[in-house]
CSV table of C-alpha atoms in Angstrom, one decimal:
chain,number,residue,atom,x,y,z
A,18,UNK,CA,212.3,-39.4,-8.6
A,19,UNK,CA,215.5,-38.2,-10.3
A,20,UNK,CA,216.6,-40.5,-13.0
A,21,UNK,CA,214.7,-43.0,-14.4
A,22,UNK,CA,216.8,-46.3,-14.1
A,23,UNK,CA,216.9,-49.9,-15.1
A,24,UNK,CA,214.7,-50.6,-12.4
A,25,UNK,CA,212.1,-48.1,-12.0
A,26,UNK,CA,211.4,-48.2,-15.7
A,27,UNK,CA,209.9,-51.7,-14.8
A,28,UNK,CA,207.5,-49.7,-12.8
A,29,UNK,CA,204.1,-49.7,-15.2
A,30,UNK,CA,203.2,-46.5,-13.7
A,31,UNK,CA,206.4,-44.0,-14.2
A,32,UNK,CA,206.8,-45.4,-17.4
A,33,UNK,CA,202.9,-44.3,-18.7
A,34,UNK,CA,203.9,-40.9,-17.2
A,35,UNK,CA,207.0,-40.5,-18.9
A,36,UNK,CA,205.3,-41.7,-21.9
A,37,UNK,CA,202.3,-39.4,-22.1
A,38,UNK,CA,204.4,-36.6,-22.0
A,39,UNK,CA,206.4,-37.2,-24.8
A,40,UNK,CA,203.6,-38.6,-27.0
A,41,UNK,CA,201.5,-35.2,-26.1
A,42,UNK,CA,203.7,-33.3,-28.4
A,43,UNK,CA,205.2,-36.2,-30.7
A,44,UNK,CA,203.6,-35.1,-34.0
A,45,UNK,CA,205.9,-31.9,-33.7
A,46,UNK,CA,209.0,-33.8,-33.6
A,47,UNK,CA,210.9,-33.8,-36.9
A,48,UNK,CA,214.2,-34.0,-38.6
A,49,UNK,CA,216.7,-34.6,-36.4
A,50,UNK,CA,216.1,-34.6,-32.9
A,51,UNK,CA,218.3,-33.8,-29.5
A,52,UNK,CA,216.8,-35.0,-26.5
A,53,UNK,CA,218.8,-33.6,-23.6
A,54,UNK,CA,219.0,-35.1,-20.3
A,55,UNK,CA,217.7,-38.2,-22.1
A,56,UNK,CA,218.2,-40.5,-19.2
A,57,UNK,CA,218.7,-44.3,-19.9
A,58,UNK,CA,217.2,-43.8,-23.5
A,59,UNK,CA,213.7,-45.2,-23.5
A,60,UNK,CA,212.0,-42.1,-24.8
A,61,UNK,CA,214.1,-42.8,-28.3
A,62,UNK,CA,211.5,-45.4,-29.0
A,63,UNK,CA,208.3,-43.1,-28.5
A,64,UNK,CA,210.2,-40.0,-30.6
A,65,UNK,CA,211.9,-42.8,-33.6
A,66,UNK,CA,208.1,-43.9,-33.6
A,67,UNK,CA,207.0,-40.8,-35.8
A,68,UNK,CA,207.6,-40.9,-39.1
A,69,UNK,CA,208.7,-37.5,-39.4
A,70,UNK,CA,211.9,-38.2,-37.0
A,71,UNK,CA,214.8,-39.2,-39.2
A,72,UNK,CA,217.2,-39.3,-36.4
A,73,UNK,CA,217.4,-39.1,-32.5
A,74,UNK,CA,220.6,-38.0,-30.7
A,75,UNK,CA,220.2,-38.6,-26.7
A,76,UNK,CA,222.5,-36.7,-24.6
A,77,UNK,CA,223.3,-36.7,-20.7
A,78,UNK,CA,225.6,-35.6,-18.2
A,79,UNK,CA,225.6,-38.9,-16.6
A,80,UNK,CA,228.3,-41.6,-18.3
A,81,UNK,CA,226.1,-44.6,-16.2
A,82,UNK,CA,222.9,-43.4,-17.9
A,83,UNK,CA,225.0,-43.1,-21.3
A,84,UNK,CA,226.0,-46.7,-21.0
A,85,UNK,CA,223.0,-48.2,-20.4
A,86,UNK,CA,221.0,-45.9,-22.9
A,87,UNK,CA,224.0,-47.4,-25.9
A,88,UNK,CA,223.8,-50.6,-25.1
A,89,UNK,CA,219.7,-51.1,-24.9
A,90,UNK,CA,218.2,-48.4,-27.2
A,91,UNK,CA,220.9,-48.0,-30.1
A,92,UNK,CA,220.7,-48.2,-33.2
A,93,UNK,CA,222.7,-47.6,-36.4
A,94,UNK,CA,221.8,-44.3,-38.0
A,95,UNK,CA,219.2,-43.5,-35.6
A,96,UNK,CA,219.4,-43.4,-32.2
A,97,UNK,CA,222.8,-42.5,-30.9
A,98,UNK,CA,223.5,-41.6,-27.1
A,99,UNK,CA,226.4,-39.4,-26.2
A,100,UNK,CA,227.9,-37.5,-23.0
A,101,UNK,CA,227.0,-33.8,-22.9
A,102,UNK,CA,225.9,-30.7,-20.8
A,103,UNK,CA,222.8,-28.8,-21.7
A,104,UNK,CA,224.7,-25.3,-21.3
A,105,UNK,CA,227.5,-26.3,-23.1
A,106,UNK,CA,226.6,-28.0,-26.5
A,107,UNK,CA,229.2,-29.2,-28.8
A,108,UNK,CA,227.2,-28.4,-31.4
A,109,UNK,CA,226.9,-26.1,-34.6
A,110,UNK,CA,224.7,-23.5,-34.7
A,111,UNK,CA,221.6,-24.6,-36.8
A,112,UNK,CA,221.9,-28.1,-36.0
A,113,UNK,CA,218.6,-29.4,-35.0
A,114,UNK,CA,214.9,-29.3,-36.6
A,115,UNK,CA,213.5,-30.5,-32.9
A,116,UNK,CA,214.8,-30.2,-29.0
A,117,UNK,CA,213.4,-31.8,-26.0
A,118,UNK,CA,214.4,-31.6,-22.5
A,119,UNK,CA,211.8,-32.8,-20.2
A,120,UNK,CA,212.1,-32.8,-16.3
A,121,UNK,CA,215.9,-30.4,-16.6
A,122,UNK,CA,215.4,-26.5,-16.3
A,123,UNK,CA,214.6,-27.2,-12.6
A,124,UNK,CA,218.1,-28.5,-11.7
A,125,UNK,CA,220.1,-25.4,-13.2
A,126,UNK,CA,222.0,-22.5,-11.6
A,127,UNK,CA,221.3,-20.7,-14.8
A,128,UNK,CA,218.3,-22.0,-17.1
A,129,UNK,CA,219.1,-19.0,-19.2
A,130,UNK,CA,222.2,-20.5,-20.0
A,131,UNK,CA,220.6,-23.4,-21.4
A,132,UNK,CA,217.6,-21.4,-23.2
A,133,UNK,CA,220.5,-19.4,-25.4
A,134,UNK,CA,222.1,-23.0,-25.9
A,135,UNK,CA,218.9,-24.5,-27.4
A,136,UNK,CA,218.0,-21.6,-29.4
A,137,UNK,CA,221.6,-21.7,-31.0
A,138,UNK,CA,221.4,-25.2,-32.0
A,139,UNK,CA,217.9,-25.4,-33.4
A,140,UNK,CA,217.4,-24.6,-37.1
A,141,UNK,CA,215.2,-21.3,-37.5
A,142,UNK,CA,212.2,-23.5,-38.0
A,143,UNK,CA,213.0,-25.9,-34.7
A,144,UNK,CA,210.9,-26.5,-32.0
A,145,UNK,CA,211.8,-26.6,-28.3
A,146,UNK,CA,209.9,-29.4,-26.2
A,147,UNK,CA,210.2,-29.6,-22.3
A,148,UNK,CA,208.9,-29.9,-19.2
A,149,UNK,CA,209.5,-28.6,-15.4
A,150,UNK,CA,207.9,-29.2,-12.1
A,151,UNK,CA,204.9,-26.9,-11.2
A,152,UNK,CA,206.5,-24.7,-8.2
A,153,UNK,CA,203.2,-25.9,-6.2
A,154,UNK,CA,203.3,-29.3,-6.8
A,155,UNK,CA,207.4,-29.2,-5.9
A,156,UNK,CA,206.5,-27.4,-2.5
A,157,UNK,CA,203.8,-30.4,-1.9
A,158,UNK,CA,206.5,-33.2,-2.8
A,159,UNK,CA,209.0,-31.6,-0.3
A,160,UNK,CA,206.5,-32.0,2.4
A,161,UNK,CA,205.5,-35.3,2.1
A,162,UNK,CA,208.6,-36.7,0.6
A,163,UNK,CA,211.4,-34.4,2.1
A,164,UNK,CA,213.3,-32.2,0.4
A,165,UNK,CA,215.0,-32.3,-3.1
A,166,UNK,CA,218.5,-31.0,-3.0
A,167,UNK,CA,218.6,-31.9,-7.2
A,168,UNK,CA,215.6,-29.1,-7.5
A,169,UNK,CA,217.8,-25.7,-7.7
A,170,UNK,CA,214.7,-23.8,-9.3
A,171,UNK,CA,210.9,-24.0,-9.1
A,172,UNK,CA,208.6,-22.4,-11.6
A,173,UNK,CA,205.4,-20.8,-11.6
A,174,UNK,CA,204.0,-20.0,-14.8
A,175,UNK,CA,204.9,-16.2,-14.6
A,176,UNK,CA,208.3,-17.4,-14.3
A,177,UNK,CA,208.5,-20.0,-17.2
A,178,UNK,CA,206.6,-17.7,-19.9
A,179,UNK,CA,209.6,-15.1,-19.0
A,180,UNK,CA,212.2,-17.8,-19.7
A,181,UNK,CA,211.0,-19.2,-22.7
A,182,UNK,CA,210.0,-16.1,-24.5
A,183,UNK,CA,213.3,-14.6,-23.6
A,184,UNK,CA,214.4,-17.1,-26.7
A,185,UNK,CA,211.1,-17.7,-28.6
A,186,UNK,CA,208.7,-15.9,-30.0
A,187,UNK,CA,205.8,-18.4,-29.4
A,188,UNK,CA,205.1,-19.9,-26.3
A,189,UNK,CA,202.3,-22.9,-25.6
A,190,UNK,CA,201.9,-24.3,-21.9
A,191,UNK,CA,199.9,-26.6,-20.6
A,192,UNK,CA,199.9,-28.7,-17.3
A,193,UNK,CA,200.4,-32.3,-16.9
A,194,UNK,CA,199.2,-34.2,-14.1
A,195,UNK,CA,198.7,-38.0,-13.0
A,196,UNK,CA,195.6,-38.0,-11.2
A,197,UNK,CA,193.3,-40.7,-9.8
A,198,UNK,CA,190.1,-40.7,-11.7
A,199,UNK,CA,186.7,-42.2,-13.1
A,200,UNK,CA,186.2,-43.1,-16.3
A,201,UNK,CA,182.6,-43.8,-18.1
A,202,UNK,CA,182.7,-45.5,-21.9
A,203,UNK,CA,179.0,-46.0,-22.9
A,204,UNK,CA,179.7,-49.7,-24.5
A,205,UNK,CA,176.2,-49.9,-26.8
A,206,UNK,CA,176.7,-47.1,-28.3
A,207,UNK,CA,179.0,-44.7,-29.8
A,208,UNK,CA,181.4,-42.2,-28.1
A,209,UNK,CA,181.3,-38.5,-28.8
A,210,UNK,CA,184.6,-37.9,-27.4
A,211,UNK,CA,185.8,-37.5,-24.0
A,212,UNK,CA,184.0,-34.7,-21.8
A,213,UNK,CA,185.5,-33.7,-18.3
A,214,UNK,CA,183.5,-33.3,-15.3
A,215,UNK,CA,184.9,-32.0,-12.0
A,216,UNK,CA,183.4,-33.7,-9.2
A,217,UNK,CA,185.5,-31.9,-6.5
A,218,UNK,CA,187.4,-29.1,-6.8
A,219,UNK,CA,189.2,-29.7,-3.4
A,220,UNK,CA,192.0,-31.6,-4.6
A,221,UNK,CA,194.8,-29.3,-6.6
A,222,UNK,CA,194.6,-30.1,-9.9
A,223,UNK,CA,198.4,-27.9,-10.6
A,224,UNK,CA,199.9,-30.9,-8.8
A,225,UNK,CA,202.0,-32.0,-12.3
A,226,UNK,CA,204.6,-30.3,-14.5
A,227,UNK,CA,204.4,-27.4,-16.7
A,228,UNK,CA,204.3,-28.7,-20.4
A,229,UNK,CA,205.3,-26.7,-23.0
A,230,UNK,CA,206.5,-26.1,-27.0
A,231,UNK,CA,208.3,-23.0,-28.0
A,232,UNK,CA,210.0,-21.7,-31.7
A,233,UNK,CA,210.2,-19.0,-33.4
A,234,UNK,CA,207.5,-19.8,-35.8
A,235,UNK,CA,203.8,-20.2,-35.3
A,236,UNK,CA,202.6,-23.5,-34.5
A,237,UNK,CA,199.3,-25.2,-34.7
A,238,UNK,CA,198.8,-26.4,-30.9
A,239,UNK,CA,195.6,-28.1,-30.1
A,240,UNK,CA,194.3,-26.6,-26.6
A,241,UNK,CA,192.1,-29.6,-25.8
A,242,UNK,CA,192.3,-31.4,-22.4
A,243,UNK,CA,193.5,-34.9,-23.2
A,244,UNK,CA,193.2,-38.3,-21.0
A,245,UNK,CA,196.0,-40.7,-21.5
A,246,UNK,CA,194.7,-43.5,-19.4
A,247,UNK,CA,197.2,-45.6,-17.6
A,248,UNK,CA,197.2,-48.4,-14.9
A,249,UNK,CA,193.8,-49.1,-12.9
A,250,UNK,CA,193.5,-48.5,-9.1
A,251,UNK,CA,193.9,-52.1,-8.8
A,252,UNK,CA,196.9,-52.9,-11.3
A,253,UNK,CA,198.8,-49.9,-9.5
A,254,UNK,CA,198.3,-51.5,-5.9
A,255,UNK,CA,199.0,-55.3,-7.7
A,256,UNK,CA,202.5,-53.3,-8.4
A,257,UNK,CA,203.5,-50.4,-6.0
A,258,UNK,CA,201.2,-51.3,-2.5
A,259,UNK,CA,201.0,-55.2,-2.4
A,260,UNK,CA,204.7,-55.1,-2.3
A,261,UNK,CA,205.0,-52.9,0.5
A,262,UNK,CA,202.5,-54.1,2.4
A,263,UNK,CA,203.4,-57.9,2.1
A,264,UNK,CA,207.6,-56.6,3.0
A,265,UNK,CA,205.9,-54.8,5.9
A,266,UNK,CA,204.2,-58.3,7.1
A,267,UNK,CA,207.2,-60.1,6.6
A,268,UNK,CA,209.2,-57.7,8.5
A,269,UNK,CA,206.2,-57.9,11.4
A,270,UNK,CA,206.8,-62.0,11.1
A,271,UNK,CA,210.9,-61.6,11.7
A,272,UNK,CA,209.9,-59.3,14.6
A,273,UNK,CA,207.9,-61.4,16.1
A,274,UNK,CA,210.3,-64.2,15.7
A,275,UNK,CA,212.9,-62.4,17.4
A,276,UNK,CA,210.6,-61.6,20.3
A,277,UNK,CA,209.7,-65.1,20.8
A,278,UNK,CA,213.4,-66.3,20.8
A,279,UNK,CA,214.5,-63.3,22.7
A,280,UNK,CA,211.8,-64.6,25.4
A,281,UNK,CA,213.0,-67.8,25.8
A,282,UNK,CA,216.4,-67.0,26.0
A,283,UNK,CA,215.0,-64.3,28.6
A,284,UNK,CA,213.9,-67.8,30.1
A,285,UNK,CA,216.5,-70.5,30.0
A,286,UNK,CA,218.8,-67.2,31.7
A,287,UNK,CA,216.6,-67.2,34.6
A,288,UNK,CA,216.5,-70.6,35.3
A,289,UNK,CA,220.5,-70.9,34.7
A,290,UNK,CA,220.7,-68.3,37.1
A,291,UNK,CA,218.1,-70.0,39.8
A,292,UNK,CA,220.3,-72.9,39.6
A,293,UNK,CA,223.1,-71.4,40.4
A,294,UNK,CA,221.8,-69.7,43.1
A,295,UNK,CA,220.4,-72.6,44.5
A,296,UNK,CA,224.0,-74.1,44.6
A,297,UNK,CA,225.1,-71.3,46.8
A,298,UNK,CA,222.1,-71.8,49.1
A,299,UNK,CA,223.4,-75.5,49.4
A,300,UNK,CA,227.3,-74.5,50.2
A,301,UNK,CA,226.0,-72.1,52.4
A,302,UNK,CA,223.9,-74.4,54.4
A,303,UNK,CA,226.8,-76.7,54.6
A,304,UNK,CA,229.3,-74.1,55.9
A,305,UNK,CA,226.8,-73.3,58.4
A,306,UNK,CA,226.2,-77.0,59.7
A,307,UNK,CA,229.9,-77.7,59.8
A,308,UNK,CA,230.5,-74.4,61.7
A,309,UNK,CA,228.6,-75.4,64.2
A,310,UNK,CA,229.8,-78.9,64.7
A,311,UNK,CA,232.9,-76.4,64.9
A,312,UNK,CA,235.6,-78.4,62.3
A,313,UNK,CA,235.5,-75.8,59.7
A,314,UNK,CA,237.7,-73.3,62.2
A,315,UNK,CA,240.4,-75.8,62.7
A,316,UNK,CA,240.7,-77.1,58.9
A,317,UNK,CA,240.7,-75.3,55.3
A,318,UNK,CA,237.2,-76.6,54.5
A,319,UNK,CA,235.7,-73.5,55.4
A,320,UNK,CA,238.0,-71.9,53.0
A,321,UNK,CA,237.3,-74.0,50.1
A,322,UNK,CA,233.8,-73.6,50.7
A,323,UNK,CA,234.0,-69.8,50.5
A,324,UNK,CA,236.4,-70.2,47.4
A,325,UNK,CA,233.4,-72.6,45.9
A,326,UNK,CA,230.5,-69.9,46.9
A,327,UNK,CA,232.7,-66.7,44.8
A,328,UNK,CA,233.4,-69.3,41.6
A,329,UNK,CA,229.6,-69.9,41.5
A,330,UNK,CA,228.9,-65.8,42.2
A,331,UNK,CA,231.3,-65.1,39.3
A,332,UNK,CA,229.7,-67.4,37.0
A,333,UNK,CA,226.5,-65.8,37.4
A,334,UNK,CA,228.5,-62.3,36.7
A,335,UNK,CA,229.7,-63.3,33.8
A,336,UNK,CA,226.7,-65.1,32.7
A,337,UNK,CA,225.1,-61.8,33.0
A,338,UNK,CA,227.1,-59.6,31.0
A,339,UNK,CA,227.1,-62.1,28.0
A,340,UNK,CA,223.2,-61.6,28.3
């Protein structure tokens, strides 16, 4: 998944995902705000929604997601949505109290490019929000999905702590996964909070993206593990497997259609075709009875006969080939 369009931001599920990553780090958002790669624009909502955002400037290399980002999610002296390259900002230095990029480092020739680029247009104080695939969790995608030609890099954490500080002199990252999983609330009595309990450490929990918060001034980053609960088992089937599965039986019902009607078809050709071999039995049998009462030889009977016989042979050719 690429681009977040019209359609799949109907889907309940990529929308909760998208959303949990920029809510993680929303109360760091301030002053004006340049989300790059911004996609169709929904994310404007969840940034414009802290008080501390006076402005949100979405930018992306894509004029379709431009258009549809203006026309749904602007709104005057707030959110904006312009045409623009992460490595080539037409920008002043300074510019910017807060930067996101989620989801873009992965599809660069040079994410250094774009690292200098940020850093130039953030204010001394600014903060740089993003997020990139987990190398492991891109490898796993490929194989059960098939490759991503968009996904130039892939990033292990070595690798992304080497970017980032190339820029900034603090570096937070965390990982960010959408995982299946069981969920207790004790409903006569009162919480204490969330507590996580592994019950198998057989599936990869790395299968997610790298999220992270850089600047060049300290920043107060709460290292808890947080839930953000989404759709249930059931509601996510209700949307992403019912569908398939009832456009798998329908396409099982049109086979089986086909199958019938290609049967009788099968059927009515056969018995066309016994007919008119039948017919040839007949002429045959009569070109043989008048042969021997020995008037075929001295008229043109016989002839016609024969020309009769190869009409109704050719008729069962061509009946063949339209078959």
């Amino acid at each position: 998944m690429e681009r977040m369009n019209e359609a799949l931001i109907q889907k309940q599920f990529l929308y909760d995902e998208h959303h949990a990553r920029y809510k993680h780090f929303r109360k760091f958002m301030h002053g004006k705000v340049i989300d790059c790669a911004c996609g169709i624009g929904y994310a404007s909502k969840i940034v414009l929604a802290n008080s501390a955002v006076d402005s949100y400037l979405g930018v992306d290399i894509s004029d379709e997601a431009v258009d549809l980002a203006s026309k749904n999610f602007s709104i005057e002296n707030e959110a904006t949505f312009v045409k623009g390259n992460i490595c080539d900002l037409e920008y002043e230095s300074h510019s910017f109290d807060t930067f996101i990029s989620m989801e873009t480092l992965e599809h660069l020739e040079d994410p250094n490019i774009a690292i200098r680029e940020i850093k130039r247009v953030l204010k001394s104080t600014g903060v740089f929000i993003g997020s990139v695939p987990v190398d492991e969790y891109d490898e796993k995608c490929e194989a059960v999905y098939g490759e991503n030609i968009y996904h130039i890099q892939r990033f292990n954490r070595k690798a992304l702590e080497t970017l980032l500080s190339s820029e900034f002199k603090y570096v937070y990252i965390g990982i960010m996964t959408r995982e299946i999983v069981s969920k207790y609330e004790p409903i006569n009595a009162e919480s204490d909070g969330i507590k996580e309990d592994i019950l198998s450490h057989k599936y990869n929990a790395d299968h997610g993206s790298f999220l992270f918060i850089c600047s060049n001034q300290p920043i107060e980053v709460d290292f808890h593990n947080k839930f953000y609960l989404a759709q249930s088992l059931v509601e996510y089937d209700q949307e992403q497997v019912i569908p398939v599965f009832n456009s798998m039986r329908y396409a099982e019902k049109l086979a089986l259609e086909r199958e019938d009607i290609i049967n009788n078809t099968e059927i009515a050709y056969q018995i066309k075709v016994r007919k008119l071999q039948d017919k040839i039995e007949e002429l045959q049998i009569e070109i043989g009875n008048r042969q021997n009462e020995q008037s075929l030889t001295k008229t043109n009977e016989g002839g016609i006969l024969r020309g009769l016989i190869s009409q109704v042979k050719q008729r069962i050719l061509n009946y063949r080939k339209k078959q």
